[in-house]
Amino acid sequence: MLEQVEKVLEKVRPMLQSDGGDVELVNVTDTGVVQVRLTGACKGCPMSQMTLKNGIERIVLKEVPSVKRVEAVD
């Protein structure tokens, strides 16, 4: 599952990088929780939670059905 999630993140990276940010895969738990770290301009941005839920999580859940949710970690 880790490799599948990384492939999906490669698809969303250009969008984040165009605004000076990025996303790093930290872990995928046995319970289907994807843990990511937002970096660059995304770290601390007031819109980062919306980016995480409406952008990253939506795409990951669609393309990797075994994932339950995506959460940001520090």
mmCIF file of N, CA, C and O in Angstrom:
data_model
loop_
_atom_site.group_PDB
_atom_site.id
_atom_site.type_symbol
_atom_site.label_atom_id
_atom_site.label_comp_id
_atom_site.label_asym_id
_atom_site.label_seq_id
_atom_site.Cartn_x
_atom_site.Cartn_y
_atom_site.Cartn_z
ATOM 1 N N MET A 1 0.835 -1.200 0.000
ATOM 2 C CA MET A 1 0.000 0.000 0.000
ATOM 3 C C MET A 1 0.872 1.253 0.000
ATOM 4 O O MET A 1 0.488 2.262 -0.574
ATOM 5 N N LEU A 2 2.024 1.179 0.632
ATOM 6 C CA LEU A 2 2.934 2.323 0.704
ATOM 7 C C LEU A 2 3.304 2.829 -0.693
ATOM 8 O O LEU A 2 3.259 4.029 -0.957
ATOM 9 N N GLU A 3 3.616 1.897 -1.573
ATOM 10 C CA GLU A 3 4.006 2.275 -2.935
ATOM 11 C C GLU A 3 2.840 2.913 -3.692
ATOM 12 O O GLU A 3 3.032 3.869 -4.444
ATOM 13 N N GLN A 4 1.632 2.388 -3.479
ATOM 14 C CA GLN A 4 0.446 2.950 -4.137
ATOM 15 C C GLN A 4 0.226 4.390 -3.695
ATOM 16 O O GLN A 4 -0.065 5.262 -4.515
ATOM 17 N N VAL A 5 0.347 4.639 -2.404
ATOM 18 C CA VAL A 5 0.133 5.986 -1.870
ATOM 19 C C VAL A 5 1.194 6.935 -2.417
ATOM 20 O O VAL A 5 0.894 8.065 -2.806
ATOM 21 N N GLU A 6 2.431 6.490 -2.466
ATOM 22 C CA GLU A 6 3.511 7.339 -2.977
ATOM 23 C C GLU A 6 3.252 7.726 -4.429
ATOM 24 O O GLU A 6 3.468 8.877 -4.824
ATOM 25 N N LYS A 7 2.738 6.805 -5.225
ATOM 26 C CA LYS A 7 2.413 7.108 -6.628
ATOM 27 C C LYS A 7 1.328 8.172 -6.728
ATOM 28 O O LYS A 7 1.379 9.048 -7.589
ATOM 29 N N VAL A 8 0.339 8.097 -5.848
ATOM 30 C CA VAL A 8 -0.736 9.089 -5.848
ATOM 31 C C VAL A 8 -0.174 10.450 -5.429
ATOM 32 O O VAL A 8 -0.516 11.482 -6.020
ATOM 33 N N LEU A 9 0.684 10.466 -4.429
ATOM 34 C CA LEU A 9 1.266 11.734 -3.980
ATOM 35 C C LEU A 9 2.096 12.381 -5.084
ATOM 36 O O LEU A 9 2.141 13.607 -5.186
ATOM 37 N N GLU A 10 2.716 11.562 -5.929
ATOM 38 C CA GLU A 10 3.467 12.108 -7.066
ATOM 39 C C GLU A 10 2.548 12.881 -8.005
ATOM 40 O O GLU A 10 2.974 13.833 -8.651
ATOM 41 N N LYS A 11 1.287 12.488 -8.070
ATOM 42 C CA LYS A 11 0.327 13.184 -8.928
ATOM 43 C C LYS A 11 -0.075 14.551 -8.362
ATOM 44 O O LYS A 11 -0.379 15.464 -9.124
ATOM 45 N N VAL A 12 -0.135 14.674 -7.030
ATOM 46 C CA VAL A 12 -0.568 15.944 -6.439
ATOM 47 C C VAL A 12 0.599 16.889 -6.165
ATOM 48 O O VAL A 12 0.386 18.088 -5.976
ATOM 49 N N ARG A 13 1.810 16.362 -6.161
ATOM 50 C CA ARG A 13 2.980 17.194 -5.862
ATOM 51 C C ARG A 13 3.110 18.425 -6.756
ATOM 52 O O ARG A 13 3.391 19.513 -6.255
ATOM 53 N N PRO A 14 2.948 18.304 -8.073
ATOM 54 C CA PRO A 14 3.108 19.496 -8.927
ATOM 55 C C PRO A 14 2.188 20.651 -8.522
ATOM 56 O O PRO A 14 2.596 21.814 -8.558
ATOM 57 N N MET A 15 0.971 20.330 -8.105
ATOM 58 C CA MET A 15 0.033 21.366 -7.666
ATOM 59 C C MET A 15 0.587 22.087 -6.426
ATOM 60 O O MET A 15 0.568 23.313 -6.340
ATOM 61 N N LEU A 16 1.085 21.313 -5.471
ATOM 62 C CA LEU A 16 1.625 21.890 -4.246
ATOM 63 C C LEU A 16 2.907 22.666 -4.528
ATOM 64 O O LEU A 16 3.107 23.764 -4.003
ATOM 65 N N GLN A 17 3.763 22.103 -5.361
ATOM 66 C CA GLN A 17 5.040 22.738 -5.660
ATOM 67 C C GLN A 17 4.864 24.040 -6.429
ATOM 68 O O GLN A 17 5.673 24.955 -6.292
ATOM 69 N N SER A 18 3.793 24.152 -7.195
ATOM 70 C CA SER A 18 3.554 25.396 -7.931
ATOM 71 C C SER A 18 3.274 26.563 -6.990
ATOM 72 O O SER A 18 3.445 27.720 -7.354
ATOM 73 N N ASP A 19 2.846 26.242 -5.754
ATOM 74 C CA ASP A 19 2.612 27.274 -4.742
ATOM 75 C C ASP A 19 3.725 27.330 -3.703
ATOM 76 O O ASP A 19 3.573 27.948 -2.648
ATOM 77 N N GLY A 20 4.835 26.626 -3.970
ATOM 78 C CA GLY A 20 5.975 26.682 -3.063
ATOM 79 C C GLY A 20 5.928 25.676 -1.922
ATOM 80 O O GLY A 20 6.697 25.775 -0.972
ATOM 81 N N GLY A 21 5.027 24.707 -2.001
ATOM 82 C CA GLY A 21 4.918 23.702 -0.948
ATOM 83 C C GLY A 21 5.241 22.314 -1.454
ATOM 84 O O GLY A 21 5.664 22.131 -2.592
ATOM 85 N N ASP A 22 5.043 21.347 -0.595
ATOM 86 C CA ASP A 22 5.258 19.955 -0.970
ATOM 87 C C ASP A 22 4.631 19.060 0.089
ATOM 88 O O ASP A 22 4.203 19.544 1.139
ATOM 89 N N VAL A 23 4.597 17.770 -0.188
ATOM 90 C CA VAL A 23 4.070 16.788 0.749
ATOM 91 C C VAL A 23 5.053 15.625 0.802
ATOM 92 O O VAL A 23 5.617 15.223 -0.219
ATOM 93 N N GLU A 24 5.275 15.124 2.008
ATOM 94 C CA GLU A 24 6.194 14.017 2.226
ATOM 95 C C GLU A 24 5.431 12.888 2.915
ATOM 96 O O GLU A 24 4.750 13.116 3.906
ATOM 97 N N LEU A 25 5.538 11.687 2.380
ATOM 98 C CA LEU A 25 4.896 10.526 2.996
ATOM 99 C C LEU A 25 5.720 10.100 4.203
ATOM 100 O O LEU A 25 6.910 9.835 4.084
ATOM 101 N N VAL A 26 5.079 10.053 5.367
ATOM 102 C CA VAL A 26 5.756 9.663 6.600
ATOM 103 C C VAL A 26 5.507 8.193 6.905
ATOM 104 O O VAL A 26 6.436 7.436 7.194
ATOM 105 N N ASN A 27 4.245 7.766 6.827
ATOM 106 C CA ASN A 27 3.908 6.407 7.217
ATOM 107 C C ASN A 27 2.518 6.042 6.697
ATOM 108 O O ASN A 27 1.688 6.913 6.464
ATOM 109 N N VAL A 28 2.292 4.748 6.522
ATOM 110 C CA VAL A 28 0.965 4.214 6.285
ATOM 111 C C VAL A 28 0.765 3.149 7.365
ATOM 112 O O VAL A 28 1.503 2.173 7.417
ATOM 113 N N THR A 29 -0.196 3.370 8.239
ATOM 114 C CA THR A 29 -0.409 2.448 9.357
ATOM 115 C C THR A 29 -1.138 1.192 8.908
ATOM 116 O O THR A 29 -1.730 1.152 7.832
ATOM 117 N N ASP A 30 -1.122 0.192 9.775
ATOM 118 C CA ASP A 30 -1.826 -1.062 9.496
ATOM 119 C C ASP A 30 -3.339 -0.868 9.424
ATOM 120 O O ASP A 30 -4.047 -1.688 8.843
ATOM 121 N N THR A 31 -3.823 0.230 10.015
ATOM 122 C CA THR A 31 -5.265 0.499 10.015
ATOM 123 C C THR A 31 -5.697 1.375 8.839
ATOM 124 O O THR A 31 -6.837 1.802 8.771
ATOM 125 N N GLY A 32 -4.781 1.673 7.913
ATOM 126 C CA GLY A 32 -5.135 2.427 6.716
ATOM 127 C C GLY A 32 -5.079 3.930 6.856
ATOM 128 O O GLY A 32 -5.687 4.651 6.071
ATOM 129 N N VAL A 33 -4.326 4.415 7.842
ATOM 130 C CA VAL A 33 -4.159 5.857 8.020
ATOM 131 C C VAL A 33 -2.841 6.279 7.357
ATOM 132 O O VAL A 33 -1.783 5.741 7.675
ATOM 133 N N VAL A 34 -2.944 7.219 6.430
ATOM 134 C CA VAL A 34 -1.761 7.749 5.758
ATOM 135 C C VAL A 34 -1.313 8.992 6.513
ATOM 136 O O VAL A 34 -2.097 9.924 6.708
ATOM 137 N N GLN A 35 -0.064 9.002 6.927
ATOM 138 C CA GLN A 35 0.499 10.147 7.641
ATOM 139 C C GLN A 35 1.460 10.869 6.702
ATOM 140 O O GLN A 35 2.365 10.255 6.144
ATOM 141 N N VAL A 36 1.214 12.159 6.521
ATOM 142 C CA VAL A 36 2.044 12.970 5.636
ATOM 143 C C VAL A 36 2.546 14.201 6.382
ATOM 144 O O VAL A 36 1.973 14.614 7.386
ATOM 145 N N ARG A 37 3.615 14.769 5.862
ATOM 146 C CA ARG A 37 4.148 16.015 6.398
ATOM 147 C C ARG A 37 4.087 17.049 5.278
ATOM 148 O O ARG A 37 4.625 16.837 4.193
ATOM 149 N N LEU A 38 3.404 18.143 5.547
ATOM 150 C CA LEU A 38 3.360 19.243 4.590
ATOM 151 C C LEU A 38 4.606 20.098 4.818
ATOM 152 O O LEU A 38 4.952 20.418 5.955
ATOM 153 N N THR A 39 5.278 20.464 3.730
ATOM 154 C CA THR A 39 6.520 21.224 3.838
ATOM 155 C C THR A 39 6.460 22.475 2.977
ATOM 156 O O THR A 39 5.522 22.674 2.211
ATOM 157 N N GLY A 40 7.488 23.284 3.103
ATOM 158 C CA GLY A 40 7.569 24.513 2.324
ATOM 159 C C GLY A 40 6.455 25.467 2.690
ATOM 160 O O GLY A 40 6.103 25.613 3.856
ATOM 161 N N ALA A 41 5.869 26.092 1.677
ATOM 162 C CA ALA A 41 4.803 27.070 1.908
ATOM 163 C C ALA A 41 3.559 26.441 2.516
ATOM 164 O O ALA A 41 2.758 27.130 3.152
ATOM 165 N N CYS A 42 3.393 25.132 2.351
ATOM 166 C CA CYS A 42 2.210 24.453 2.910
ATOM 167 C C CYS A 42 2.291 24.328 4.427
ATOM 168 O O CYS A 42 1.266 24.270 5.100
ATOM 169 N N LYS A 43 3.504 24.277 4.953
ATOM 170 C CA LYS A 43 3.669 24.132 6.400
ATOM 171 C C LYS A 43 3.231 25.423 7.080
ATOM 172 O O LYS A 43 3.778 26.489 6.838
ATOM 173 N N GLY A 44 2.216 25.315 7.890
ATOM 174 C CA GLY A 44 1.740 26.484 8.629
ATOM 175 C C GLY A 44 0.802 27.389 7.849
ATOM 176 O O GLY A 44 0.328 28.386 8.378
ATOM 177 N N CYS A 45 0.520 27.059 6.616
ATOM 178 C CA CYS A 45 -0.401 27.876 5.821
ATOM 179 C C CYS A 45 -1.808 27.726 6.385
ATOM 180 O O CYS A 45 -2.234 26.620 6.716
ATOM 181 N N PRO A 46 -2.567 28.826 6.474
ATOM 182 C CA PRO A 46 -3.934 28.732 6.988
ATOM 183 C C PRO A 46 -4.844 27.818 6.156
ATOM 184 O O PRO A 46 -5.818 27.285 6.660
ATOM 185 N N MET A 47 -4.510 27.623 4.908
ATOM 186 C CA MET A 47 -5.320 26.785 4.027
ATOM 187 C C MET A 47 -4.826 25.340 3.974
ATOM 188 O O MET A 47 -5.389 24.524 3.249
ATOM 189 N N SER A 48 -3.801 24.998 4.753
ATOM 190 C CA SER A 48 -3.204 23.670 4.644
ATOM 191 C C SER A 48 -4.181 22.553 5.003
ATOM 192 O O SER A 48 -4.146 21.485 4.395
ATOM 193 N N GLN A 49 -5.058 22.767 5.963
ATOM 194 C CA GLN A 49 -6.026 21.723 6.326
ATOM 195 C C GLN A 49 -7.002 21.470 5.174
ATOM 196 O O GLN A 49 -7.357 20.329 4.894
ATOM 197 N N MET A 50 -7.393 22.524 4.492
ATOM 198 C CA MET A 50 -8.283 22.376 3.343
ATOM 199 C C MET A 50 -7.545 21.657 2.207
ATOM 200 O O MET A 50 -8.117 20.780 1.553
ATOM 201 N N THR A 51 -6.293 22.009 1.993
ATOM 202 C CA THR A 51 -5.487 21.335 0.979
ATOM 203 C C THR A 51 -5.370 19.857 1.300
ATOM 204 O O THR A 51 -5.516 19.002 0.426
ATOM 205 N N LEU A 52 -5.146 19.547 2.572
ATOM 206 C CA LEU A 52 -4.996 18.163 2.994
ATOM 207 C C LEU A 52 -6.279 17.369 2.763
ATOM 208 O O LEU A 52 -6.259 16.294 2.161
ATOM 209 N N LYS A 53 -7.410 17.888 3.205
ATOM 210 C CA LYS A 53 -8.671 17.150 3.130
ATOM 211 C C LYS A 53 -9.295 17.175 1.735
ATOM 212 O O LYS A 53 -9.721 16.141 1.219
ATOM 213 N N ASN A 54 -9.392 18.339 1.122
ATOM 214 C CA ASN A 54 -10.078 18.463 -0.166
ATOM 215 C C ASN A 54 -9.196 18.126 -1.357
ATOM 216 O O ASN A 54 -9.709 17.870 -2.446
ATOM 217 N N GLY A 55 -7.901 18.150 -1.151
ATOM 218 C CA GLY A 55 -6.989 17.840 -2.246
ATOM 219 C C GLY A 55 -6.357 16.476 -2.074
ATOM 220 O O GLY A 55 -6.746 15.506 -2.716
ATOM 221 N N ILE A 56 -5.419 16.392 -1.165
ATOM 222 C CA ILE A 56 -4.633 15.174 -0.994
ATOM 223 C C ILE A 56 -5.496 13.986 -0.569
ATOM 224 O O ILE A 56 -5.473 12.939 -1.210
ATOM 225 N N GLU A 57 -6.260 14.134 0.498
ATOM 226 C CA GLU A 57 -7.047 13.002 1.001
ATOM 227 C C GLU A 57 -8.074 12.523 -0.023
ATOM 228 O O GLU A 57 -8.234 11.320 -0.238
ATOM 229 N N ARG A 58 -8.747 13.438 -0.655
ATOM 230 C CA ARG A 58 -9.780 13.065 -1.632
ATOM 231 C C ARG A 58 -9.190 12.194 -2.739
ATOM 232 O O ARG A 58 -9.760 11.161 -3.109
ATOM 233 N N ILE A 59 -8.036 12.561 -3.242
ATOM 234 C CA ILE A 59 -7.410 11.812 -4.332
ATOM 235 C C ILE A 59 -6.871 10.471 -3.845
ATOM 236 O O ILE A 59 -7.038 9.443 -4.499
ATOM 237 N N VAL A 60 -6.235 10.469 -2.667
ATOM 238 C CA VAL A 60 -5.700 9.213 -2.125
ATOM 239 C C VAL A 60 -6.828 8.218 -1.858
ATOM 240 O O VAL A 60 -6.722 7.044 -2.219
ATOM 241 N N LEU A 61 -7.916 8.666 -1.241
ATOM 242 C CA LEU A 61 -9.036 7.770 -0.950
ATOM 243 C C LEU A 61 -9.646 7.197 -2.232
ATOM 244 O O LEU A 61 -10.059 6.042 -2.273
ATOM 245 N N LYS A 62 -9.702 8.014 -3.261
ATOM 246 C CA LYS A 62 -10.273 7.566 -4.534
ATOM 247 C C LYS A 62 -9.393 6.508 -5.200
ATOM 248 O O LYS A 62 -9.891 5.515 -5.730
ATOM 249 N N GLU A 63 -8.091 6.704 -5.157
ATOM 250 C CA GLU A 63 -7.188 5.826 -5.896
ATOM 251 C C GLU A 63 -6.660 4.642 -5.087
ATOM 252 O O GLU A 63 -6.179 3.668 -5.672
ATOM 253 N N VAL A 64 -6.718 4.733 -3.764
ATOM 254 C CA VAL A 64 -6.263 3.621 -2.911
ATOM 255 C C VAL A 64 -7.391 3.324 -1.919
ATOM 256 O O VAL A 64 -7.405 3.851 -0.807
ATOM 257 N N PRO A 65 -8.353 2.509 -2.305
ATOM 258 C CA PRO A 65 -9.555 2.278 -1.496
ATOM 259 C C PRO A 65 -9.294 1.742 -0.084
ATOM 260 O O PRO A 65 -10.113 1.927 0.802
ATOM 261 N N SER A 66 -8.167 1.104 0.141
ATOM 262 C CA SER A 66 -7.879 0.553 1.472
ATOM 263 C C SER A 66 -7.462 1.626 2.474
ATOM 264 O O SER A 66 -7.395 1.362 3.675
ATOM 265 N N VAL A 67 -7.217 2.843 2.010
ATOM 266 C CA VAL A 67 -6.878 3.949 2.904
ATOM 267 C C VAL A 67 -8.159 4.468 3.553
ATOM 268 O O VAL A 67 -9.181 4.642 2.890
ATOM 269 N N LYS A 68 -8.097 4.702 4.860
ATOM 270 C CA LYS A 68 -9.254 5.193 5.617
ATOM 271 C C LYS A 68 -9.257 6.714 5.744
ATOM 272 O O LYS A 68 -10.290 7.357 5.695
ATOM 273 N N ARG A 69 -8.064 7.299 5.947
ATOM 274 C CA ARG A 69 -7.958 8.757 6.059
ATOM 275 C C ARG A 69 -6.520 9.185 5.885
ATOM 276 O O ARG A 69 -5.604 8.361 5.951
ATOM 277 N N VAL A 70 -6.327 10.477 5.673
ATOM 278 C CA VAL A 70 -4.999 11.069 5.558
ATOM 279 C C VAL A 70 -4.889 12.122 6.636
ATOM 280 O O VAL A 70 -5.801 12.936 6.816
ATOM 281 N N GLU A 71 -3.773 12.108 7.382
ATOM 282 C CA GLU A 71 -3.573 13.093 8.440
ATOM 283 C C GLU A 71 -2.174 13.675 8.349
ATOM 284 O O GLU A 71 -1.235 13.009 7.910
ATOM 285 N N ALA A 72 -2.066 14.925 8.763
ATOM 286 C CA ALA A 72 -0.775 15.607 8.779
ATOM 287 C C ALA A 72 -0.096 15.390 10.118
ATOM 288 O O ALA A 72 -0.751 15.398 11.158
ATOM 289 N N VAL A 73 1.207 15.164 10.061
ATOM 290 C CA VAL A 73 2.016 15.031 11.274
ATOM 291 C C VAL A 73 3.180 16.018 11.183
ATOM 292 O O VAL A 73 3.531 16.476 10.096
ATOM 293 N N ASP A 74 3.748 16.342 12.326
ATOM 294 C CA ASP A 74 4.914 17.249 12.334
ATOM 295 C C ASP A 74 6.202 16.493 12.314
ATOM 296 O O ASP A 74 6.342 15.397 12.695
#
